[in-house]
Amino acid sequence: MKSDRIRWNEKYKTKSNPTDPSPILKKYYQLTPGGRALDIAAGNGRHALFLADHGFTVDAVDISEKGLTIIPRRHPRLNRICADLDFFDIPADRYSLIVNIRYLNRRLFPYIIEGLISGGILIFETYLDNKENGEEGPLRRDHRLEPNELLHAFLPLRIRYYREGAENRQKHAPSVASLVGIKII
Ligand SMILES: C[S@@+](CC[C@H](N)C(=O)[O-])C[C@H]1O[C@@H](n2cnc3c(N)ncnc32)[C@H](O)[C@@H]1O
């Protein structure tokens, strides 16, 4: 959506965003020995760069060209793709690792499964619809998962890890759902 591009370009101009990769990525990326990775809604490239530095060839897709240009240096194994994920086609049987962190686009769920090669890994973590107690996180409900929704969406994968709960121990930390799955067939 065009409004997403404008909103996120503004955010990347004015706000500092985390630059360390998420703990779930660091913990599970080695379930696959390498190959081609897709970072969905890559933002400032914190995960894409980490994976490229660890030997993956990475397609980093995001609507915000401001976010993508934050990636601090050119990397021979990192392809920046500025595209709207509302219309983006994930190629089938292509990736040994797909990462989707802090972004929700339900249209992509079946394409994510198709996009993995056999043995490929999905690492997915994003906000839950649980805004009690002044929790942080996205305001729009369609940007937040229902309880168990992520688990159900990816049941065709072999679920290696699933959790719903506070992102960290800080007061008002947002609730997130986290999933690691392996494509078996
Ligand atoms: C909360 S940030 C997360 C970025 C990154 N995954 C991370 O964890 O650091 C959400 C990202 O989704 C991107 N985004 C939002 N709507 C999009 C769309 N329709 N197509 C592609 N990217 C989109 C934004 O530009 C932003 O970089």
CSV table of C-alpha atoms and ligand atoms in Angstrom, one decimal:
chain,number,residue,atom,x,y,z
A,1,MET,CA,0.0,0.0,0.0
A,2,LYS,CA,1.3,3.4,-0.9
A,3,SER,CA,0.4,4.8,2.5
A,4,ASP,CA,2.7,2.1,4.1
A,5,ARG,CA,5.6,3.4,2.0
A,6,ILE,CA,5.1,7.0,3.1
A,7,ARG,CA,4.5,6.1,6.8
A,8,TRP,CA,7.6,3.8,7.0
A,9,ASN,CA,9.9,6.2,5.0
A,10,GLU,CA,9.0,8.8,7.6
A,11,LYS,CA,9.7,6.4,10.5
A,12,TYR,CA,13.1,5.5,9.1
A,13,LYS,CA,14.0,9.1,8.7
A,14,THR,CA,13.0,10.1,12.3
A,15,LYS,CA,13.1,7.1,14.6
A,16,SER,CA,15.9,4.8,15.6
A,17,ASN,CA,15.1,1.2,15.1
A,18,PRO,CA,16.8,-1.9,16.5
A,19,THR,CA,19.9,-3.0,14.7
A,20,ASP,CA,20.7,-6.2,16.5
A,21,PRO,CA,19.1,-9.3,15.0
A,22,SER,CA,16.2,-10.8,17.0
A,23,PRO,CA,17.2,-13.6,19.4
A,24,ILE,CA,14.9,-16.1,17.7
A,25,LEU,CA,16.8,-15.7,14.4
A,26,LYS,CA,20.2,-16.0,16.1
A,27,LYS,CA,19.0,-19.1,17.9
A,28,TYR,CA,17.5,-21.0,14.9
A,29,TYR,CA,19.0,-19.9,11.6
A,30,GLN,CA,21.6,-22.7,11.8
A,31,LEU,CA,18.8,-25.3,11.5
A,32,THR,CA,19.6,-25.0,7.8
A,33,PRO,CA,23.1,-25.2,6.5
A,34,GLY,CA,22.8,-22.1,4.3
A,35,GLY,CA,21.6,-21.4,0.8
A,36,ARG,CA,19.1,-18.8,-0.3
A,37,ALA,CA,17.1,-16.8,2.3
A,38,LEU,CA,14.1,-14.4,2.1
A,39,ASP,CA,13.7,-11.6,4.6
A,40,ILE,CA,10.0,-10.5,4.4
A,41,ALA,CA,9.6,-6.8,5.4
A,42,ALA,CA,13.4,-6.5,5.9
A,43,GLY,CA,13.3,-2.9,7.3
A,44,ASN,CA,16.8,-1.7,8.0
A,45,GLY,CA,18.2,-5.1,7.0
A,46,ARG,CA,19.3,-6.2,10.5
A,47,HIS,CA,18.3,-9.8,9.8
A,48,ALA,CA,19.3,-9.8,6.1
A,49,LEU,CA,22.7,-8.5,6.9
A,50,PHE,CA,23.3,-11.0,9.7
A,51,LEU,CA,22.3,-13.9,7.3
A,52,ALA,CA,24.4,-12.6,4.5
A,53,ASP,CA,27.4,-12.3,6.9
A,54,HIS,CA,26.7,-16.0,7.8
A,55,GLY,CA,26.9,-17.2,4.2
A,56,PHE,CA,23.3,-17.0,3.0
A,57,THR,CA,22.3,-15.3,-0.3
A,58,VAL,CA,19.5,-13.0,0.9
A,59,ASP,CA,16.6,-11.4,-0.8
A,60,ALA,CA,15.6,-8.5,1.5
A,61,VAL,CA,12.1,-7.2,0.5
A,62,ASP,CA,10.6,-4.0,1.9
A,63,ILE,CA,8.3,-1.2,0.7
A,64,SER,CA,10.5,1.5,2.3
A,65,GLU,CA,13.5,2.5,0.3
A,66,LYS,CA,14.6,4.6,3.3
A,67,GLY,CA,14.7,1.5,5.4
A,68,LEU,CA,16.6,-0.5,2.9
A,69,THR,CA,19.2,2.1,2.3
A,70,ILE,CA,20.1,2.0,6.0
A,71,ILE,CA,21.8,-1.3,5.4
A,72,PRO,CA,25.2,0.1,6.0
A,73,ARG,CA,27.2,-1.4,3.2
A,74,ARG,CA,26.9,-3.2,-0.1
A,75,HIS,CA,27.1,-7.0,0.4
A,76,PRO,CA,27.7,-9.4,-2.5
A,77,ARG,CA,25.1,-11.8,-1.2
A,78,LEU,CA,22.4,-9.3,-0.3
A,79,ASN,CA,19.7,-8.3,-2.8
A,80,ARG,CA,17.6,-5.3,-1.7
A,81,ILE,CA,14.2,-5.5,-3.3
A,82,CYS,CA,12.0,-2.4,-2.8
A,83,ALA,CA,8.4,-3.8,-3.3
A,84,ASP,CA,5.0,-3.8,-1.9
A,85,LEU,CA,4.3,-7.2,-0.2
A,86,ASP,CA,0.6,-6.7,-0.9
A,87,PHE,CA,1.4,-7.6,-4.5
A,88,PHE,CA,4.8,-9.4,-4.2
A,89,ASP,CA,5.0,-13.0,-5.5
A,90,ILE,CA,7.2,-15.4,-3.5
A,91,PRO,CA,8.7,-17.9,-6.0
A,92,ALA,CA,7.9,-21.5,-5.2
A,93,ASP,CA,10.5,-24.0,-4.0
A,94,ARG,CA,13.2,-21.3,-3.7
A,95,TYR,CA,14.3,-20.6,-0.1
A,96,SER,CA,16.1,-22.7,2.5
A,97,LEU,CA,15.2,-20.0,5.1
A,98,ILE,CA,12.3,-17.5,5.3
A,99,VAL,CA,12.3,-14.9,8.0
A,100,ASN,CA,9.3,-12.8,8.9
A,101,ILE,CA,9.8,-10.6,11.9
A,102,ARG,CA,7.5,-7.7,13.2
A,103,TYR,CA,5.3,-7.8,10.1
A,104,LEU,CA,2.0,-9.4,9.3
A,105,ASN,CA,0.5,-10.0,5.9
A,106,ARG,CA,-1.9,-12.9,6.0
A,107,ARG,CA,-2.0,-13.1,2.1
A,108,LEU,CA,1.5,-14.4,2.2
A,109,PHE,CA,1.0,-17.4,4.5
A,110,PRO,CA,0.4,-20.0,1.8
A,111,TYR,CA,3.1,-18.5,-0.5
A,112,ILE,CA,5.6,-18.7,2.4
A,113,ILE,CA,5.0,-22.5,2.7
A,114,GLU,CA,5.3,-22.9,-1.1
A,115,GLY,CA,8.4,-20.7,-1.2
A,116,LEU,CA,10.4,-23.0,1.1
A,117,ILE,CA,12.4,-25.9,-0.4
A,118,SER,CA,12.0,-29.3,1.3
A,119,GLY,CA,13.9,-29.1,4.6
A,120,GLY,CA,13.6,-25.3,4.5
A,121,ILE,CA,13.0,-23.3,7.7
A,122,LEU,CA,10.5,-20.6,8.6
A,123,ILE,CA,11.3,-18.2,11.4
A,124,PHE,CA,8.2,-16.0,12.2
A,125,GLU,CA,7.7,-13.7,15.0
A,126,THR,CA,5.2,-10.8,15.3
A,127,TYR,CA,2.7,-9.0,17.5
A,128,LEU,CA,-0.3,-10.7,19.2
A,129,ASP,CA,-3.7,-9.1,19.6
A,130,ASN,CA,-3.2,-8.4,23.3
A,131,LYS,CA,-3.2,-4.7,24.1
A,132,GLU,CA,-4.2,-5.0,27.7
A,133,ASN,CA,-2.2,-3.2,30.3
A,134,GLY,CA,-1.0,-0.5,27.9
A,135,GLU,CA,1.2,-2.9,25.9
A,136,GLU,CA,3.2,-1.4,23.1
A,137,GLY,CA,2.8,-2.7,19.5
A,138,PRO,CA,0.9,-1.9,16.4
A,139,LEU,CA,-2.5,-0.1,16.8
A,140,ARG,CA,-4.3,-1.7,13.8
A,141,ARG,CA,-5.9,-5.0,14.7
A,142,ASP,CA,-5.1,-6.4,11.2
A,143,HIS,CA,-1.4,-6.0,12.1
A,144,ARG,CA,-1.8,-8.2,15.1
A,145,LEU,CA,-2.2,-12.0,15.3
A,146,GLU,CA,-5.1,-13.7,17.1
A,147,PRO,CA,-4.1,-16.3,19.7
A,148,ASN,CA,-3.1,-19.6,18.0
A,149,GLU,CA,-3.5,-18.1,14.6
A,150,LEU,CA,0.2,-18.4,13.6
A,151,LEU,CA,0.3,-22.0,14.8
A,152,HIS,CA,-2.7,-22.9,12.8
A,153,ALA,CA,-1.5,-21.1,9.7
A,154,PHE,CA,1.7,-23.1,9.6
A,155,LEU,CA,0.6,-26.5,10.7
A,156,PRO,CA,1.6,-28.0,7.3
A,157,LEU,CA,5.2,-27.4,8.5
A,158,ARG,CA,6.8,-29.5,11.3
A,159,ILE,CA,6.6,-27.1,14.2
A,160,ARG,CA,10.0,-27.0,15.9
A,161,TYR,CA,9.2,-24.1,18.3
A,162,TYR,CA,6.1,-22.1,19.2
A,163,ARG,CA,5.4,-19.6,21.9
A,164,GLU,CA,3.0,-16.8,22.7
A,165,GLY,CA,3.9,-14.3,25.4
A,166,ALA,CA,5.7,-11.1,26.4
A,167,GLU,CA,8.6,-10.2,24.1
A,168,ASN,CA,10.8,-9.5,27.1
A,169,ARG,CA,10.6,-8.8,30.8
A,170,GLN,CA,10.1,-5.0,30.5
A,171,LYS,CA,6.9,-3.4,31.7
A,172,HIS,CA,4.5,-2.9,28.8
A,173,ALA,CA,6.5,-5.2,26.6
A,174,PRO,CA,4.3,-6.3,23.6
A,175,SER,CA,3.0,-9.8,23.4
A,176,VAL,CA,4.3,-11.7,20.4
A,177,ALA,CA,3.8,-15.1,18.8
A,178,SER,CA,7.0,-16.9,17.7
A,179,LEU,CA,7.2,-19.9,15.4
A,180,VAL,CA,9.9,-22.0,13.9
A,181,GLY,CA,8.8,-24.6,11.4
A,182,ILE,CA,10.5,-27.0,8.9
A,183,LYS,CA,9.0,-28.0,5.6
A,184,ILE,CA,9.1,-31.7,5.4
A,185,ILE,CA,7.6,-32.5,2.0
B,1,LIG,C1,8.2,-3.1,12.3
B,1,LIG,S1,9.1,-3.0,10.8
B,1,LIG,C2,10.0,-4.6,10.9
B,1,LIG,C3,11.3,-4.6,10.1
B,1,LIG,C4,12.2,-5.8,10.3
B,1,LIG,N1,11.5,-7.0,9.9
B,1,LIG,C5,12.7,-5.9,11.6
B,1,LIG,O1,12.3,-6.8,12.4
B,1,LIG,O2,13.6,-5.1,12.0
B,1,LIG,C6,7.9,-3.4,9.6
B,1,LIG,C7,8.4,-3.3,8.2
B,1,LIG,O3,7.4,-3.6,7.3
B,1,LIG,C8,7.5,-2.8,6.1
B,1,LIG,N2,6.2,-2.8,5.4
B,1,LIG,C9,5.0,-2.3,5.8
B,1,LIG,N3,4.1,-2.5,4.9
B,1,LIG,C10,4.7,-3.1,3.8
B,1,LIG,C11,4.3,-3.5,2.5
B,1,LIG,N4,3.0,-3.4,2.1
B,1,LIG,N5,5.2,-4.1,1.7
B,1,LIG,C12,6.5,-4.3,2.1
B,1,LIG,N6,6.9,-3.9,3.3
B,1,LIG,C13,6.1,-3.3,4.1
B,1,LIG,C14,7.9,-1.5,6.6
B,1,LIG,O4,8.5,-0.7,5.7
B,1,LIG,C15,8.9,-1.9,7.8
B,1,LIG,O5,10.2,-1.9,7.4
